[in-house]
XYZ file of C-alpha atoms in Angstrom:
361
model
C -28.537 -41.219 16.078
C -31.455 -43.074 17.192
C -33.821 -41.352 19.700
C -32.450 -38.098 19.304
C -33.625 -35.130 17.931
C -31.630 -32.489 16.043
C -32.372 -29.458 14.456
C -30.478 -29.330 10.914
C -30.510 -26.157 9.234
C -28.339 -25.763 5.874
C -26.846 -22.458 4.374
C -29.423 -20.218 2.745
C -26.701 -19.775 0.012
C -23.602 -22.055 -1.055
C -20.440 -21.306 -2.813
C -19.029 -23.923 -5.025
C -16.155 -24.928 -2.726
C -14.652 -26.805 -6.091
C -14.354 -23.724 -8.014
C -13.052 -21.638 -4.925
C -10.594 -24.491 -4.372
C -9.579 -23.919 -7.996
C -9.299 -19.912 -7.778
C -7.385 -20.119 -4.388
C -4.827 -22.413 -6.373
C -4.409 -20.069 -9.660
C -3.542 -17.161 -6.841
C -1.001 -18.915 -5.186
C 0.647 -20.325 -8.415
C 0.828 -16.386 -9.361
C 2.615 -15.808 -6.067
C 5.062 -18.711 -6.870
C 5.530 -17.318 -10.643
C 5.978 -13.835 -8.814
C 8.707 -14.210 -6.075
C 9.891 -11.395 -3.993
C 10.574 -8.133 -4.493
C 13.994 -6.416 -4.725
C 15.825 -4.317 -1.494
C 17.840 -1.924 -3.307
C 20.728 0.103 -1.244
C 21.673 3.487 -2.904
C 25.340 3.764 -2.250
C 25.978 5.971 0.885
C 29.636 6.532 2.594
C 28.651 7.357 6.081
C 27.520 5.372 9.041
C 23.859 5.099 8.012
C 21.990 3.241 5.483
C 19.193 3.935 3.928
C 17.059 0.535 1.896
C 14.238 0.738 -0.615
C 11.989 -2.062 -0.719
C 11.133 -1.899 -5.036
C 7.392 -2.831 -4.380
C 7.336 -1.655 -8.465
C 8.609 -5.220 -9.712
C 5.174 -6.933 -9.145
C 3.286 -8.104 -11.931
C 0.815 -4.774 -11.769
C 3.645 -2.815 -10.571
C 2.910 -1.703 -6.810
C 3.329 -2.414 -3.592
C -0.890 -2.901 -3.717
C -0.057 -5.890 -5.239
C 0.193 -7.506 -2.145
C -3.284 -6.187 -0.527
C -5.138 -7.140 -3.849
C -3.723 -10.689 -3.266
C -4.697 -10.990 0.352
C -7.885 -9.444 0.120
C -9.065 -11.490 -2.607
C -7.691 -14.737 -0.781
C -9.476 -13.568 2.366
C -12.900 -13.093 0.524
C -12.583 -16.376 -0.976
C -12.085 -17.975 1.732
C -14.672 -16.630 3.714
C -17.156 -17.547 1.111
C -17.857 -13.898 -0.423
C -17.072 -14.521 -4.108
C -18.135 -17.385 -6.170
C -18.163 -18.128 -9.773
C -19.528 -15.179 -11.490
C -19.326 -12.360 -8.703
C -18.656 -8.926 -9.590
C -16.243 -7.716 -7.647
C -16.351 -3.976 -6.625
C -13.706 -2.138 -5.144
C -13.223 1.707 -3.941
C -9.748 2.905 -4.918
C -7.378 5.777 -5.485
C -5.710 3.358 -8.628
C -3.346 1.307 -7.793
C -4.996 -1.279 -5.834
C -7.749 -1.155 -8.083
C -5.072 -1.958 -11.032
C -3.936 -5.229 -9.023
C -7.628 -6.075 -8.149
C -8.576 -6.154 -11.903
C -5.843 -8.434 -12.642
C -6.442 -10.914 -9.807
C -10.173 -10.740 -11.218
C -9.490 -11.741 -14.577
C -6.961 -14.337 -13.319
C -10.196 -16.023 -11.684
C -12.406 -15.111 -14.471
C -14.732 -12.457 -12.737
C -15.662 -9.335 -13.527
C -14.410 -6.302 -11.754
C -15.916 -2.426 -11.354
C -13.316 0.174 -9.823
C -15.336 3.131 -7.882
C -12.614 6.137 -7.961
C -12.414 9.799 -8.308
C -12.536 11.465 -11.096
C -8.994 13.274 -10.644
C -7.209 9.654 -10.535
C -4.656 9.788 -13.266
C -6.027 8.780 -16.901
C -2.311 6.317 -16.887
C -3.956 4.316 -13.656
C -7.627 4.114 -15.682
C -6.253 2.872 -18.418
C -3.926 0.083 -16.544
C -7.416 -0.769 -14.821
C -9.398 -1.244 -18.432
C -6.077 -3.055 -19.588
C -6.568 -5.773 -17.025
C -10.240 -6.004 -17.924
C -11.691 -4.085 -15.278
C -14.072 -1.259 -15.425
C -14.418 2.230 -13.605
C -16.869 4.393 -12.110
C -15.961 7.649 -11.198
C -17.478 9.912 -8.178
C -16.548 13.907 -7.880
C -15.111 13.487 -4.215
C -12.631 10.981 -3.247
C -15.386 10.756 0.100
C -18.342 9.386 -2.098
C -16.477 6.244 -3.074
C -17.311 4.261 -0.384
C -21.409 4.341 -0.693
C -20.853 4.103 -4.606
C -18.975 1.044 -4.558
C -21.528 -0.375 -1.999
C -24.410 0.526 -4.157
C -23.148 -0.946 -7.422
C -22.203 -4.099 -5.589
C -25.794 -4.543 -3.997
C -27.379 -3.640 -7.186
C -25.322 -6.323 -9.195
C -25.616 -8.853 -6.527
C -21.592 -8.870 -6.372
C -19.317 -8.239 -3.406
C -17.663 -5.200 -2.012
C -13.821 -5.961 -1.211
C -13.628 -2.761 1.111
C -9.751 -2.749 1.425
C -10.353 0.173 3.740
C -12.138 -2.146 6.266
C -10.357 -5.469 5.703
C -6.756 -4.144 4.758
C -5.379 -4.929 8.062
C -7.044 -8.286 8.627
C -6.816 -9.859 5.173
C -2.873 -10.349 5.540
C -1.307 -12.618 8.072
C 1.139 -10.235 9.841
C 2.662 -13.401 11.770
C 4.562 -14.305 8.768
C 3.929 -16.376 5.470
C 5.865 -14.478 3.297
C 4.296 -10.788 4.324
C 6.611 -7.520 3.409
C 7.908 -7.164 6.958
C 9.138 -11.041 7.000
C 10.501 -10.589 3.726
C 12.417 -6.779 4.724
C 14.017 -8.918 7.579
C 14.996 -12.248 5.413
C 16.606 -9.465 2.951
C 18.404 -7.393 5.400
C 19.680 -10.808 7.197
C 23.272 -10.273 6.019
C 23.295 -6.936 5.954
C 25.728 -4.683 8.589
C 22.531 -3.411 10.350
C 20.011 -6.081 9.975
C 17.668 -4.935 12.514
C 16.912 -1.348 10.998
C 16.768 1.465 13.578
C 13.198 2.565 11.538
C 10.673 1.449 8.493
C 9.598 3.961 7.313
C 5.523 3.771 5.625
C 2.793 5.866 4.289
C -0.972 5.138 5.266
C -3.862 4.578 2.665
C -5.633 1.849 4.047
C -3.306 1.316 6.880
C -2.953 -2.345 6.105
C 0.951 -1.967 5.735
C 1.736 -0.113 8.818
C -0.836 -2.415 10.387
C 1.203 -5.642 9.377
C 4.827 -4.153 9.938
C 3.940 -2.705 13.466
C 2.449 -5.914 14.333
C 5.257 -8.026 13.087
C 7.921 -6.306 14.924
C 5.964 -6.670 18.366
C 5.519 -10.475 17.492
C 9.249 -10.803 16.564
C 10.716 -8.811 19.315
C 12.689 -6.697 16.984
C 13.640 -3.016 18.284
C 12.914 -1.466 14.957
C 10.472 1.699 15.382
C 7.789 2.130 12.566
C 7.198 5.344 11.369
C 4.134 6.414 9.004
C 4.650 9.495 6.746
C 1.709 11.403 6.108
C 0.869 13.929 3.150
C -0.952 17.161 3.205
C -4.716 16.977 3.348
C -4.474 13.785 5.146
C -6.539 12.750 8.121
C -4.404 10.332 9.737
C -1.736 12.741 11.019
C -4.437 15.080 12.587
C -6.425 11.674 14.193
C -2.779 10.663 15.376
C -2.133 14.053 17.136
C -5.597 13.509 18.635
C -7.076 16.860 16.957
C -10.119 16.417 14.303
C -9.793 13.813 12.048
C -11.010 15.069 8.876
C -9.341 16.285 5.666
C -9.923 17.191 2.284
C -7.786 14.040 1.097
C -4.189 14.074 -0.451
C -3.003 14.605 -3.836
C -0.359 12.130 -3.384
C -2.556 8.691 -4.844
C -2.322 5.777 -2.955
C -1.441 7.444 0.545
C -3.571 9.918 2.617
C -7.238 9.895 2.844
C -10.173 12.261 3.959
C -11.058 10.284 6.756
C -9.385 7.714 8.781
C -9.843 4.262 7.836
C -10.881 1.520 9.883
C -7.875 -0.696 8.849
C -5.456 2.327 10.068
C -4.125 1.107 13.857
C -2.337 4.221 15.062
C -1.243 1.954 18.401
C 1.431 0.184 16.700
C 2.693 3.566 15.068
C 5.973 4.757 16.981
C 5.602 8.324 15.523
C 4.006 10.171 12.611
C 5.574 12.661 9.925
C 3.754 15.405 8.102
C 5.372 15.563 4.544
C 4.913 18.817 2.216
C 3.655 17.679 -1.242
C 6.548 19.750 -2.508
C 8.832 17.616 -0.444
C 7.181 14.632 -1.569
C 8.103 15.716 -5.292
C 11.397 16.651 -4.388
C 12.592 13.363 -3.219
C 11.180 11.800 -6.154
C 12.928 13.635 -8.494
C 15.895 13.538 -5.979
C 15.782 9.089 -6.908
C 15.304 9.916 -10.610
C 18.350 12.310 -10.712
C 21.008 10.946 -8.422
C 20.367 7.178 -8.545
C 18.044 6.685 -11.675
C 15.391 5.089 -9.832
C 12.091 6.036 -11.417
C 9.701 5.976 -8.368
C 6.171 7.677 -7.569
C 5.489 10.528 -5.472
C 4.059 8.348 -2.597
C 7.742 7.199 -2.536
C 8.831 10.229 -2.394
C 6.955 10.854 0.674
C 8.817 8.200 2.345
C 12.224 8.843 1.198
C 11.417 12.621 2.412
C 10.585 11.075 5.712
C 13.351 8.474 5.420
C 16.137 11.308 5.140
C 14.485 13.496 7.853
C 15.261 10.495 10.462
C 18.586 9.318 9.082
C 19.435 12.567 9.618
C 18.609 12.650 13.280
C 20.617 9.337 13.480
C 23.661 10.895 12.102
C 23.710 13.979 14.082
C 23.433 11.681 16.997
C 26.555 9.832 15.977
C 24.262 6.777 15.496
C 25.246 3.704 12.819
C 22.324 1.966 11.813
C 19.677 1.146 8.615
C 16.373 2.528 7.617
C 13.954 0.968 5.284
C 11.182 2.299 3.336
C 9.116 1.283 0.260
C 9.391 2.316 -3.545
C 5.289 1.939 -4.105
C 5.201 2.055 -7.654
C 6.879 3.790 -10.543
C 7.156 7.148 -12.062
C 5.632 6.318 -15.522
C 2.080 6.342 -13.807
C 2.281 9.778 -13.329
C 3.768 11.458 -16.164
C 0.598 13.961 -17.134
C 0.739 15.234 -13.253
C 3.616 14.861 -10.822
C 6.298 14.524 -14.081
C 4.563 17.601 -15.564
C 5.348 21.162 -14.189
C 2.406 22.919 -15.693
C 0.127 20.132 -13.786
C 1.995 21.036 -10.514
C 2.062 24.583 -10.714
C -1.825 24.405 -11.376
C -1.688 22.343 -7.836
C 0.105 24.749 -6.527
C 2.740 22.336 -5.441
C 6.662 24.018 -6.135
C 9.280 21.410 -5.282
C 11.935 24.004 -5.633
C 12.002 24.992 -1.699
C 12.535 21.446 -0.944
C 14.814 20.356 -3.839
C 18.035 22.101 -2.297
C 17.066 20.446 1.373
C 16.605 17.281 0.204
C 20.046 17.299 -1.857
C 21.914 18.963 1.389
C 20.111 16.012 3.512
C 21.939 13.645 1.661
C 24.978 15.155 1.013
C 25.235 15.519 5.198
C 24.949 11.624 5.525
C 27.675 10.907 3.134
C 30.131 13.615 5.419
């Protein structure tokens, strides 16, 4: 404009917008190919019903596929990732498998930082997807090391533990909460009494809890937490620290920024033996070969179903099948490994079987 002085400042760095458009298109096309995951209904003859949202059917085999997709789209649209960017993540395993998949999809190098105790199976899955792994001695060291590697390589640290709750659109857009309610629409109890999830980043519980409030559903959200995790301690108003969890994918040694306790209606602490017992019950009774975090979910869900049945209530409870047991053959599927970790599922196996039987009485 004539006679008007403007200060015109260009960005210090720019991202190739054409490449970003291409990369978002690649991820969107993958989403369309993947469709949705199944909602399993194990047969029950009583007035209550358990549903399992089977997230193991994603292309990378776990619930973390949704998170990885959201994190990549979030970083791409924020301008954090461009052609050739090294993508780095701090992960307990499954998230890194899914992120390595998306990094390869858009042609980017990927580095996962994880504790040495992560299962060999998950390390091989990351490498199969084209990622590389960097190891630390303690789960609490992954954050700083991931940031250091990203800085050293001029890359981007995805930081799932900070960004999980904001990367997913909790209002809908085919998130997991919207999918659950769509699939329940023709069921006898389309509005479940409870949805039960674990917390790793806290992103899934934040998405579901917000969605329930946004849609005005009466459904309540329960978060199950394994031994050693800081989330339950924080929720109870105690010192929010812990050694971390042996149950991969859920439970953390600290309260992560993405955990939003105000949208959680109840938390249940689940012993590791109970997680393994419920995991094995699913396999033995129904042929559902789920991983240990699914066992944690089901153990908590059975407790809530038992409370409902005792009060004479009818209704449904939904929980997640996070991944499959084949990732844990050398660990949770191995009695010698369980014994070495001090985990004994035997005292809980009878309780799980009896709890299920009581629901069918």
